[in-house]
Coordinates of C-alpha atoms in Angstrom, one line a residue:
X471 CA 88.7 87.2 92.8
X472 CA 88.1 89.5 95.8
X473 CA 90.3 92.8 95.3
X474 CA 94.0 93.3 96.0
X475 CA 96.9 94.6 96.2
X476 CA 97.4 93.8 92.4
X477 CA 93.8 95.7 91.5
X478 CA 93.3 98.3 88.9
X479 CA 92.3 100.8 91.8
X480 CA 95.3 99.6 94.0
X481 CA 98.1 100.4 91.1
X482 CA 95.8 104.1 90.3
X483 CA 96.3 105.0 94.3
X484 CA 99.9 103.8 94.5
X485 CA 100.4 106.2 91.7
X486 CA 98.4 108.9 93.1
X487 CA 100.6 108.5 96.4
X488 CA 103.8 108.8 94.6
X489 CA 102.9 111.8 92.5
X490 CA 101.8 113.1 95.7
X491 CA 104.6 113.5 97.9
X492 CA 106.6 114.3 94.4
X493 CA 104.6 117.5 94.5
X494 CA 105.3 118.1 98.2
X495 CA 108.9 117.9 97.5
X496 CA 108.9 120.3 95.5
X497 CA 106.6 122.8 96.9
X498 CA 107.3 122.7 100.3
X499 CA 111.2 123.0 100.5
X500 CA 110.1 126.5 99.0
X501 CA 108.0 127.7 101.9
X502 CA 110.9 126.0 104.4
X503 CA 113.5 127.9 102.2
X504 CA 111.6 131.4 102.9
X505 CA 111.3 130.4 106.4
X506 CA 115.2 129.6 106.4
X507 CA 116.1 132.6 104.7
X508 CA 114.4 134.6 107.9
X509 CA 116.0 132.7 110.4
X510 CA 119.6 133.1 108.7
X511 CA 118.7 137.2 108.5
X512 CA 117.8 136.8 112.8
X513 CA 120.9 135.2 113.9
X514 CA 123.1 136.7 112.1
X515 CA 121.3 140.0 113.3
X516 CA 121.9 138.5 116.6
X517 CA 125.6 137.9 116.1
X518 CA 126.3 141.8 114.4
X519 CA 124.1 143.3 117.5
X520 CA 126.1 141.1 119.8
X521 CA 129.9 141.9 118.2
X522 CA 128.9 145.4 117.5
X523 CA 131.6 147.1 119.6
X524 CA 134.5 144.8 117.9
X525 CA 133.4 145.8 114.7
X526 CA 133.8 149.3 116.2
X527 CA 137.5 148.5 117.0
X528 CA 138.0 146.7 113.8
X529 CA 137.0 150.6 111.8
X530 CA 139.0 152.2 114.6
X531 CA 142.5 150.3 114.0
X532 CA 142.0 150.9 109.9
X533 CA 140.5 147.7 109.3
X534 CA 138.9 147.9 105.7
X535 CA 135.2 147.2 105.4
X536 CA 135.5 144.7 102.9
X537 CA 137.7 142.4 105.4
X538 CA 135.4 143.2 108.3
X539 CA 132.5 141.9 106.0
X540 CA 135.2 138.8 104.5
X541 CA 135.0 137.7 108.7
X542 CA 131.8 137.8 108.9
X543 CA 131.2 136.2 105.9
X544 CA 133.6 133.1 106.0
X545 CA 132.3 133.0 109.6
X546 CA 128.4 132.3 107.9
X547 CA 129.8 130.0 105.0
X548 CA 131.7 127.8 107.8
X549 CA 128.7 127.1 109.9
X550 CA 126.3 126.8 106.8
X551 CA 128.7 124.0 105.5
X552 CA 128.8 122.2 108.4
X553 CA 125.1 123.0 108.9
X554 CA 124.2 121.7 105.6
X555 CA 126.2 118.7 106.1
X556 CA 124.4 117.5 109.2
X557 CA 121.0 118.6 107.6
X558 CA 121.3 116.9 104.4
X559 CA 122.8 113.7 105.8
X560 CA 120.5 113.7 108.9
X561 CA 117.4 114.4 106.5
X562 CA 118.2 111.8 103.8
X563 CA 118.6 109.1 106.6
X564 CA 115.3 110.1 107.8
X565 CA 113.1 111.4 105.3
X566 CA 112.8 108.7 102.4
X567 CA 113.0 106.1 105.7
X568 CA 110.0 107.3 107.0
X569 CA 108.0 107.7 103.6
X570 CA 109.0 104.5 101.9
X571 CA 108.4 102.2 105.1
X572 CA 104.8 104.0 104.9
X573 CA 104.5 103.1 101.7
X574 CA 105.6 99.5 102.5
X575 CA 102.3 99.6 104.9
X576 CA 100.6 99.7 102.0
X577 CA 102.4 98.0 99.0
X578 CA 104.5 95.4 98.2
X579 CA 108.0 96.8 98.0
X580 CA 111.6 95.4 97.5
X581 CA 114.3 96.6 100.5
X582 CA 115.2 100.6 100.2
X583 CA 118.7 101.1 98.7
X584 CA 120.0 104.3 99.9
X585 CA 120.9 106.8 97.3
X586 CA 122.7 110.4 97.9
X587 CA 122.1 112.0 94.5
X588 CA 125.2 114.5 94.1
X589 CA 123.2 117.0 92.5
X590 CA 120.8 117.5 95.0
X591 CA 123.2 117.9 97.4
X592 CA 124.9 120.2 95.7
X593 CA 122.3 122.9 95.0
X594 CA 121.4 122.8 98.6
X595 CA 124.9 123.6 99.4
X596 CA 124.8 126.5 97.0
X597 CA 121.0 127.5 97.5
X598 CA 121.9 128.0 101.1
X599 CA 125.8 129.5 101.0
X600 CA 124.1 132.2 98.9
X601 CA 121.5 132.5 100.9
X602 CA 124.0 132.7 104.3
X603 CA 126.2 134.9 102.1
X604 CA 123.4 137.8 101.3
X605 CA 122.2 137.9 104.0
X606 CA 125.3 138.6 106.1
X607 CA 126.9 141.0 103.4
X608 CA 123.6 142.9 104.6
X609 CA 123.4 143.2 107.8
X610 CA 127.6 143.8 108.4
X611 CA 127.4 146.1 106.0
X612 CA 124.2 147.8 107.6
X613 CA 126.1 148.5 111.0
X614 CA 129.7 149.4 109.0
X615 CA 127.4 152.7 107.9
X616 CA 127.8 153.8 111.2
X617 CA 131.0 155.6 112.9
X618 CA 133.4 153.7 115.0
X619 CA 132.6 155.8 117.9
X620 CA 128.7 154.8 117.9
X621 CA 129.7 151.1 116.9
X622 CA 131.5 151.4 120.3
X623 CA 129.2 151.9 122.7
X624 CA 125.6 150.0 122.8
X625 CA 122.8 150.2 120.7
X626 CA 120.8 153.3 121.0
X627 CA 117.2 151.7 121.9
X628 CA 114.3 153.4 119.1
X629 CA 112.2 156.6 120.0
X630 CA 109.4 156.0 121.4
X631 CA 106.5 156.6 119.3
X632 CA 102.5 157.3 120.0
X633 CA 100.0 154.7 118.5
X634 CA 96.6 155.0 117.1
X635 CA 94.8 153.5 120.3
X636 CA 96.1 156.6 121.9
X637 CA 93.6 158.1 119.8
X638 CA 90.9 156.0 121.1
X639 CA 90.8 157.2 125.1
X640 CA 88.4 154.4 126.0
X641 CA 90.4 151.9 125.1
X642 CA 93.6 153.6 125.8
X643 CA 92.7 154.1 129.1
X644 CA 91.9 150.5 130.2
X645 CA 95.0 149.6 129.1
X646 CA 97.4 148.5 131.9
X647 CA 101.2 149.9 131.9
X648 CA 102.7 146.9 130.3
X649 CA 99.8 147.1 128.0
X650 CA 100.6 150.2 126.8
X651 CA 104.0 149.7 126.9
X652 CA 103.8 146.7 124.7
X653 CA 101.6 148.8 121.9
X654 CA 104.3 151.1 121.5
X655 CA 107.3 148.5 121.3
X656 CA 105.2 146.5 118.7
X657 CA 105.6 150.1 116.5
X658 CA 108.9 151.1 117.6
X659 CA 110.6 147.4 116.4
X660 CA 108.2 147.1 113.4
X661 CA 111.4 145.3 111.4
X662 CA 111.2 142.2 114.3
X663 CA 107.7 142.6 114.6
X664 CA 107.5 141.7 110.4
X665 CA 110.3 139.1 110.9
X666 CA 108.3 137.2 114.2
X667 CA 105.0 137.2 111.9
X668 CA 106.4 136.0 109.1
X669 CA 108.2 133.2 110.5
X670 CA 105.3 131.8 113.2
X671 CA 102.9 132.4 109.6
X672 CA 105.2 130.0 108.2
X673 CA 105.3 127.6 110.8
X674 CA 101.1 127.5 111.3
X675 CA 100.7 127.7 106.8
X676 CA 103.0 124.2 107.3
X677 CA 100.8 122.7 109.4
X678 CA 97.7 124.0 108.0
X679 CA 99.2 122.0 104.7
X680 CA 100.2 118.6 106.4
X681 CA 96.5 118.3 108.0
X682 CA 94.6 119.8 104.8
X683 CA 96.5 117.1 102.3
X684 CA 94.8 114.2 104.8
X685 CA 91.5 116.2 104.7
X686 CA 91.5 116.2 101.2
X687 CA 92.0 112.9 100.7
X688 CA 90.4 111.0 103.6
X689 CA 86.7 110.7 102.3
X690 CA 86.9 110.1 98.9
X691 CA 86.9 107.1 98.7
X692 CA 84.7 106.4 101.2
X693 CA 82.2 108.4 99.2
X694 CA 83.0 106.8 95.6
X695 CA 82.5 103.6 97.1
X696 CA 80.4 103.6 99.7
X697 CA 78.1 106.8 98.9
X698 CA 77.8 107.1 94.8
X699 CA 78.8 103.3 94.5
X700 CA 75.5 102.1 96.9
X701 CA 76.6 99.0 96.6
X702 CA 78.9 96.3 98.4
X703 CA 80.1 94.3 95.7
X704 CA 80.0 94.0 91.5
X705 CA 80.0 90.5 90.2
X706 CA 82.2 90.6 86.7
X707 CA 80.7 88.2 83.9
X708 CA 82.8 87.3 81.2
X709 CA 79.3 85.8 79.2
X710 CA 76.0 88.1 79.6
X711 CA 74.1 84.6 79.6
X712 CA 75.0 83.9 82.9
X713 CA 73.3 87.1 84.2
X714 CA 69.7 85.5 84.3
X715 CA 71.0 82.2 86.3
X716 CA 73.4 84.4 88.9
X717 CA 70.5 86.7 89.2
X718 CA 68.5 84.0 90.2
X719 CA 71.0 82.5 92.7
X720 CA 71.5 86.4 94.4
X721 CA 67.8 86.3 94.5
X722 CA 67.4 83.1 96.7
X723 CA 69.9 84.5 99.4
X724 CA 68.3 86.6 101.7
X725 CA 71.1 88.5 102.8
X726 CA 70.7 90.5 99.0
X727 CA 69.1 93.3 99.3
X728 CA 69.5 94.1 95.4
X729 CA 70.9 92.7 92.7
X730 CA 71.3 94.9 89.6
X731 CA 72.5 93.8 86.0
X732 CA 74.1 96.5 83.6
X733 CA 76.6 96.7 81.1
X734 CA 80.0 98.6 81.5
X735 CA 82.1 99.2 78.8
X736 CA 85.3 101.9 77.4
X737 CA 83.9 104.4 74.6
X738 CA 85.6 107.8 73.0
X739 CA 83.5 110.9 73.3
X740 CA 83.4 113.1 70.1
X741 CA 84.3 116.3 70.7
X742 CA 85.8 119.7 68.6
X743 CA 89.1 119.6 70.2
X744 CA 89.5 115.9 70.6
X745 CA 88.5 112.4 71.5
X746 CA 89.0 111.5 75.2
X747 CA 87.7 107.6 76.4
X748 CA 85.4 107.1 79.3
X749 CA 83.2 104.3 81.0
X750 CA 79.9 104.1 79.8
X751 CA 77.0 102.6 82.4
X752 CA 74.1 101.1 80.9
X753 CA 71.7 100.3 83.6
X754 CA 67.9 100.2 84.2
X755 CA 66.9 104.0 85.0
X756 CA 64.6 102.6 87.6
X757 CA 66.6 100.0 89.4
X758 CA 70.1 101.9 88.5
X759 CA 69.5 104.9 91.2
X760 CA 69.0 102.3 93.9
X761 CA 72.9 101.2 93.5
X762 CA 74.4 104.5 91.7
X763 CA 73.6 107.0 94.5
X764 CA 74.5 109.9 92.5
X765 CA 74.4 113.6 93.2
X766 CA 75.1 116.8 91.2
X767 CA 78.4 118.7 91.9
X768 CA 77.0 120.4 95.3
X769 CA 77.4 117.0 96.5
X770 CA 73.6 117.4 97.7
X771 CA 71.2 117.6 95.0
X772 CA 70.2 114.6 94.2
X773 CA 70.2 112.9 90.3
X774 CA 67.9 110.1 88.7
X775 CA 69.3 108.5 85.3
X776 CA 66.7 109.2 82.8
X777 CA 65.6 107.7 79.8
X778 CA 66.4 110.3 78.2
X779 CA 69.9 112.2 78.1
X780 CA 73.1 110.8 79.8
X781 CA 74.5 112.1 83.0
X782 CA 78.4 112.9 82.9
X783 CA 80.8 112.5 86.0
X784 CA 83.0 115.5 86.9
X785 CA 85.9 115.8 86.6
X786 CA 85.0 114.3 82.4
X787 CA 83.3 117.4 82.4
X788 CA 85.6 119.8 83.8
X789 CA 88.6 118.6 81.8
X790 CA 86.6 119.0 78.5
X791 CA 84.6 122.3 79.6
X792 CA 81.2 120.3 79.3
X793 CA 78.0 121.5 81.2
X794 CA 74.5 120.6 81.5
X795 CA 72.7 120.7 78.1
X796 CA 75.3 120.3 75.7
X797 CA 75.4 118.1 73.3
X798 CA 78.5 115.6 73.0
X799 CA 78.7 111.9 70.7
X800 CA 79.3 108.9 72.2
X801 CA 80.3 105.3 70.6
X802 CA 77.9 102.1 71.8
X803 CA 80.0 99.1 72.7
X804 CA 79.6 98.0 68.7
X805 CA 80.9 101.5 67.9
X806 CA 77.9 103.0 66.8
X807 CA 78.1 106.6 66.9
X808 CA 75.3 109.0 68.5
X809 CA 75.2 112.3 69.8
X810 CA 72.7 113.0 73.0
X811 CA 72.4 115.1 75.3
X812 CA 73.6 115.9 78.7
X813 CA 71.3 116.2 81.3
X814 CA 73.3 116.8 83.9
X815 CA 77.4 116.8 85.7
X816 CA 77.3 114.1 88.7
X817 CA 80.0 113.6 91.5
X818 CA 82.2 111.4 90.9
X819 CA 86.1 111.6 92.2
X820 CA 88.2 108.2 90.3
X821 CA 87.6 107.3 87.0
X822 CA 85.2 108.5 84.3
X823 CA 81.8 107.8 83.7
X824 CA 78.5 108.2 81.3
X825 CA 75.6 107.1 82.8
X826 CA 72.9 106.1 80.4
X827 CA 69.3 104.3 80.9
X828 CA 68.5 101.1 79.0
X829 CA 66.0 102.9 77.2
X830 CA 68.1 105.7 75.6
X831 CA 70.6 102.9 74.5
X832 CA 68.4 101.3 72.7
X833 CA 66.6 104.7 71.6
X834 CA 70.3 105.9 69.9
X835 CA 71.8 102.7 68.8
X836 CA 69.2 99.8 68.2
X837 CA 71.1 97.4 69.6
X838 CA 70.7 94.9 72.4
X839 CA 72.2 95.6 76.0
X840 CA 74.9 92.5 77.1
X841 CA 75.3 92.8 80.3
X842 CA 78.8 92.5 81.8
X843 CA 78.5 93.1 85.4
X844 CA 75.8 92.8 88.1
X845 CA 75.9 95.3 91.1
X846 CA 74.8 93.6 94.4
X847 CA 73.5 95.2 97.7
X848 CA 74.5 93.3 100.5
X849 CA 76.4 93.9 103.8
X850 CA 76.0 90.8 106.2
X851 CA 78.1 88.5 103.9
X852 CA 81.9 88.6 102.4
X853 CA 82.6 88.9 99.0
X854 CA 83.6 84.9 99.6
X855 CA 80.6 84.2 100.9
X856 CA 78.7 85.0 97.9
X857 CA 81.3 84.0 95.3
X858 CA 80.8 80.5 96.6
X859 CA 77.2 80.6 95.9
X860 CA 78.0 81.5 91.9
X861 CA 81.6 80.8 91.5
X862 CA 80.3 77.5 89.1
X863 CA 78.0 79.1 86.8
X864 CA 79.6 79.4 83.2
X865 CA 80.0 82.9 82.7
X866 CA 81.2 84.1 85.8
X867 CA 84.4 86.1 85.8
X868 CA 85.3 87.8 89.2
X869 CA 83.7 89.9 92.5
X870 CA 85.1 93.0 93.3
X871 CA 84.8 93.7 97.1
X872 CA 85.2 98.2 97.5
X873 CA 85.1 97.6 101.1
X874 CA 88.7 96.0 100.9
X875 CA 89.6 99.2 98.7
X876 CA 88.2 101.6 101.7
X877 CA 90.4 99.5 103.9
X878 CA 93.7 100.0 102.0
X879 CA 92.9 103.7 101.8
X880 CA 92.2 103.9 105.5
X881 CA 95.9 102.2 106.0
X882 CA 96.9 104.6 103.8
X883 CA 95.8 107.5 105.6
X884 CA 97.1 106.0 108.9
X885 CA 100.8 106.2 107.2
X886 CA 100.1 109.3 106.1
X887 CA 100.0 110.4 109.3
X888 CA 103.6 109.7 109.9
X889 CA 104.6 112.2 107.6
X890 CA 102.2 114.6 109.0
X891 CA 104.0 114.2 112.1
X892 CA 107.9 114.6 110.2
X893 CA 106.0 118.4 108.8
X894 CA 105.0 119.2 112.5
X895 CA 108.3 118.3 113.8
X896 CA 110.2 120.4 111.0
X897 CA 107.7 123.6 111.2
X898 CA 107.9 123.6 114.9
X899 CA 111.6 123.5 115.0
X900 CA 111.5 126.5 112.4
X901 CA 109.4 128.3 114.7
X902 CA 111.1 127.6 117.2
X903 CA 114.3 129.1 115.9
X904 CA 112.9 131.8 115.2
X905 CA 111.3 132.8 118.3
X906 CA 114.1 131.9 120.5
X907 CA 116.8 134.3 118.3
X908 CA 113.7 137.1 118.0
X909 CA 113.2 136.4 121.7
X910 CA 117.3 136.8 122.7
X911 CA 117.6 140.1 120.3
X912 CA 114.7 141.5 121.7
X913 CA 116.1 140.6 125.6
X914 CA 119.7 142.1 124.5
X915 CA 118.3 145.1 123.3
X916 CA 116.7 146.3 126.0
X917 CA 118.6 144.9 128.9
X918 CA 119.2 147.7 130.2
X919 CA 115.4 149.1 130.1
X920 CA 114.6 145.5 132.0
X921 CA 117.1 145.9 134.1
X922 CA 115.9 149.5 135.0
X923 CA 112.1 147.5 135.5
X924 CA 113.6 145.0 138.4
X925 CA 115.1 148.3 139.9
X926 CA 112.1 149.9 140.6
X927 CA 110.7 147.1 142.2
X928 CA 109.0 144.7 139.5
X929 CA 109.0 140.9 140.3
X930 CA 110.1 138.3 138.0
X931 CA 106.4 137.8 136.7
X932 CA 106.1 141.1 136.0
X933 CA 109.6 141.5 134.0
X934 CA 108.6 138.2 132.1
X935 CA 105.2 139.5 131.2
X936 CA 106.1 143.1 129.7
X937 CA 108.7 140.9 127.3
X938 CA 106.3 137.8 126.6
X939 CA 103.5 140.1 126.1
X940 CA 104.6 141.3 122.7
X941 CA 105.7 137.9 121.3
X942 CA 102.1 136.3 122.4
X943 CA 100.4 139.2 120.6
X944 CA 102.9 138.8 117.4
X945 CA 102.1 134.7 117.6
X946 CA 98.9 135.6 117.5
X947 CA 98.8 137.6 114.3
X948 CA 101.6 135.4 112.6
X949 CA 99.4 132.2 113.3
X950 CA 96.0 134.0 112.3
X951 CA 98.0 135.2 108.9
X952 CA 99.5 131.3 108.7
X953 CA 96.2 130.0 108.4
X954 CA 95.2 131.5 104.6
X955 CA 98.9 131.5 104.0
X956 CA 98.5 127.1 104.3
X957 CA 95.3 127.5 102.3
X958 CA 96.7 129.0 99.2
X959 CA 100.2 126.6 99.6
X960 CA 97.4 123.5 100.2
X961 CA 95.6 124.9 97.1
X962 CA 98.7 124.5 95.2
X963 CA 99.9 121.3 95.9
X964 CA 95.9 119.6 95.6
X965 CA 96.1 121.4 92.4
X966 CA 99.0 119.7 91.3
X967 CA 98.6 116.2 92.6
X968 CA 95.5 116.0 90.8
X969 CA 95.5 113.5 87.8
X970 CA 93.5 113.3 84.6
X971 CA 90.8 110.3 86.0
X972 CA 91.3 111.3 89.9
X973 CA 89.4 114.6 91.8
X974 CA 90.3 115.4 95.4
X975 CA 88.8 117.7 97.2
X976 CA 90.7 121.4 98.8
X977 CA 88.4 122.2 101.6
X978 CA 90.2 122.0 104.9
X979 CA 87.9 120.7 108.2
X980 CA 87.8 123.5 110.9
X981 CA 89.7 121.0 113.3
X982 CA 92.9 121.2 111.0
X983 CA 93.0 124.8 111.7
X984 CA 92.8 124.3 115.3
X985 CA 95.2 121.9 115.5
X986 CA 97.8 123.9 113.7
X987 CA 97.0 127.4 115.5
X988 CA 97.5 125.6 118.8
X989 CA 100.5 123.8 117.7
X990 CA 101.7 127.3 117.4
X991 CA 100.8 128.6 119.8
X992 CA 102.2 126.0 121.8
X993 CA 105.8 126.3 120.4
X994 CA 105.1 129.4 121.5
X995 CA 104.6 129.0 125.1
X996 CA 107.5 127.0 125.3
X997 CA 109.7 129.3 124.0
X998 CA 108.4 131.5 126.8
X999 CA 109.1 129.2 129.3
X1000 CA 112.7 128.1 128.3
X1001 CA 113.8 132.2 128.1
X1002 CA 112.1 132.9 131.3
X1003 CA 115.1 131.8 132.8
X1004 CA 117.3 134.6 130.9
X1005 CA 115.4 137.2 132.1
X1006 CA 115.8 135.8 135.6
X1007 CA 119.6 136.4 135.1
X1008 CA 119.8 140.0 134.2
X1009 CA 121.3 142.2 136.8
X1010 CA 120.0 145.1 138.3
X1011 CA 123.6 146.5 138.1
X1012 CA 122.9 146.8 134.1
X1013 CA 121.0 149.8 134.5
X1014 CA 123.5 151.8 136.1
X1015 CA 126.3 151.2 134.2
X1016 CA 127.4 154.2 131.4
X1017 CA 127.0 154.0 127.6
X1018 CA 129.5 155.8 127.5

């Protein structure tokens, strides 16, 4: 029986993948919540700025505050509503579509029904109208602490304010106008400045999370099963009898490199604070390390079973605070009892394992070794191919073929990248968002400075570049702060998707980094090039015209 779909691996990683994304739905609607709650505090920033003379009027004519703030606020509830309603229609059509047909690339699954659980839906409603409601309560009530005659006329722009490079004259000095410029705006807005790093850090720490989930996960397998496991296939025996004969039928076929008998069975492991089960491995010390390739936790050192000690995998160890040189009991497959030492913590990412030489078996229990299963080295035939070869002997049971597990994990990792594509899509459009309302603030502000600029004779480029010089220095901050940001969120959810007999991995591949930084900064750019054409449209005229 080559293995499927129906295996016991097959059922552990369908699990694994389902307590996965559970994990991600929980952790990362926080990170796009705090991102949200930034973009609400920008527009409706925007909006006061933009309204700021009505508001003015409103004082002026005896208008209480509280209504001023009531318009303001029904104004936010309205759009979040209908916002929400799009957004949590939209997203549950699209969402679970795209996450259970990747699972179906993988698994057997019956048709999706479509469910819209009410209470879901309704703390999103409430998490955001909250959210909406704060934050406009805030910033209304922010510009109702000033007179009606200042709300009346613009926006006085900030005092200018000297920086700490103009304490450094040889760098001060090399900087061009625009250059200086810029280093004074970034101090004179420091509240947008904040607000355009935090939101591009969220963006990047999303995308740093989507790529680092796949890194973690991508080559464990391929190093259970085709690195520790050195070999192709393990040839279950339901009689240890058989073992001499199929032994002697793997031996005749050329294309067998080795062929290694041991005996595998479940035992508890004695310890203070309880009695967790395991897999033991009893193999010949000799013959074993040429089909268990295993290595200590560095995942370099090299490690020979001994016949002497046992060597314990991993994660075993880590759950039950065992190290090198302890002492722990074991059961034999009779259920003899012995306690022995171990030599050392091995690599090991699914399952757990003991690994114990023929000779220290027999040393601790005096009793023979039955061996159930027969590890074979060979990679120019199928697992088919030799299973016709022994398939007739009395005594055989099964072959287990691990490169048709690498296979289903690679397919797996293929869908993943489907949803790593739905994270891009959402963190971009959250950057996005915030850049563009950062972008049209910062333009409305100072339209009357830019418009002063084109006066005395700077060209479009030049306009574009004292604006878009600020944001590109703020991406690059936000994304370079994005990066640890994802690392500490990835950190997280690896820590919770990881199950008592599975390890992954939390180390992130320098490309993932890459890719998200330039996704960023790519938004980025973009952004640029879409309000390029707003600053084409501001008039001259604006820099004549009274404030007051």
């Amino acid at each position: 029986m080559i293995l499927d779909r129906d295996s016991h691996y097959s059922t552990v990683m369908y699990t694994q993948n389902a307590k996965q994304m559970g994990a991600i739905g929980y952790s990362l609607p926080t990170l796009f919540y705090l991102v949200a709650a930034l973009v609400c505090l920008t527009t409706m920033t925007r909006l006061v700025d933009e309204q700021r003379g009505q508001i003015g009027i409103f004082r002026a004519l005896g208008f209480s505050k509280g209504k001023i703030v009531s318009k303001y606020v029904i104004y936010a509830l309205s759009a979040t509503v209908i916002g929400s309603t799009i957004g949590i229609f939209t997203g549950m059509s699209i969402f679970p579509v795209v996450i259970y047909e990747t699972w179906r690339l993988m698994y057997d699954l019956p048709a999706r029904l479509p469910l819209y659980p009410l209470k879901n839906i309704l703390i999103c409603y409430l998490a955001f109208s909250v959210l909406m409601a704060g934050v406009t309560i805030y910033v209304v009530n922010k510009s109702l602490r000033e007179m009606p005659s200042q709300l009346m006329r613009p926006k006085a722009p900030k005092n200018a304010k000297k920086v700490f490079l103009e304490k450094i004259p040889f760098i001060w000095k090399k900087l061009s106008f625009t250059g200086r410029i810029t280093a004074r705006n970034l101090i004179r807005y420091r509240v947008r400045a904040l607000m355009t790093i935090i939101g591009v850090a969220g963006c990047t720490g999303l995308l740093v999370v989507g790529w680092g989930i796949k890194d973690s996960i991508k080559d464990v397998v391929a190093i259970q099963f085709g690195q520790i496991f050195a070999h192709d296939y393990t040839i279950n025996l339901e009689d240890s009898k058989a073992a001499p004969e199929i032994l002697d039928v793997l031996g005749k076929d050329l294309s067998n490199t080795k062929s290694v008998p041991y005996m595998s069975y479940s035992s508890k492991v004695y310890l203070s604070d309880g009695e967790p089960t395991l897999n033991v491995i009893v193999i010949d010390a000799r013959e074993g390390s040429e089909v268990f390739a295993l290595r200590e936790t560095d995942k370099v050192t090299e490690l020979r079973i001994k016949n002497g000690g046992v060597i314990v995998s991993e994660k075993f160890a880590k759950n039950n605070g065992i190290s090198a040189g302890d002492y722990i009991t074991i059961e034999s497959a009779s259920g003899l009892k012995a306690k022995t030492k171990v030599n050392a913590v091995c690599e090991m990412y699914f399952q757990h394992y003991i690994f114990i030489s023929e000779e220290q078996y027999d040393v601790l229990f005096s009793e023979p070794v039955h061996y159930s299963a027969i590890a074979v080295k060979n990679s120019d035939e199928s697992a088919s191919e030799i299973a016709a070869g022994i398939k007739d002997i009395a005594g055989f049971s099964s072959i287990a073929d691990f490169s048709s597990l690498e296979s289903q994990f690679d397919t797996m990792l293929q869908a993943l990248d489907y949803i790593i594509l739905v994270i891009i899509i959402t963190a971009g459009s959250l950057a996005f968002v915030v850049l563009i309302n950062l972008t049209q603030v910062n333009i409305s502000e100072r339209i009357r400075e830019i418009a002063t600029l084109k006066v005395l004779g700077f060209r479009d480029v030049e306009v574009s570049s004292y604006i878009y010089k600020e944001i590109f220095l703020l991406t690059l901050i936000g994304a370079a702060a994005g990066l640890p940001l994802g690392v500490v969120e990835h950190r997280f959810i690896m820590g919770v998707i990881n199950m008592e007999m599975i390890m992954f991995g939390t180390q992130i591949k320098l490309l993932s980094f890459v890719y998200a930084f330039g996704i960023t900064i790519g938004f980025t750019l973009l952004v640029m090039l879409m309000m390029a054409r707003d600053l084409k449209k501001v008039e001259m005229i604006e820099s004549l015209k009274s404030v007051e």
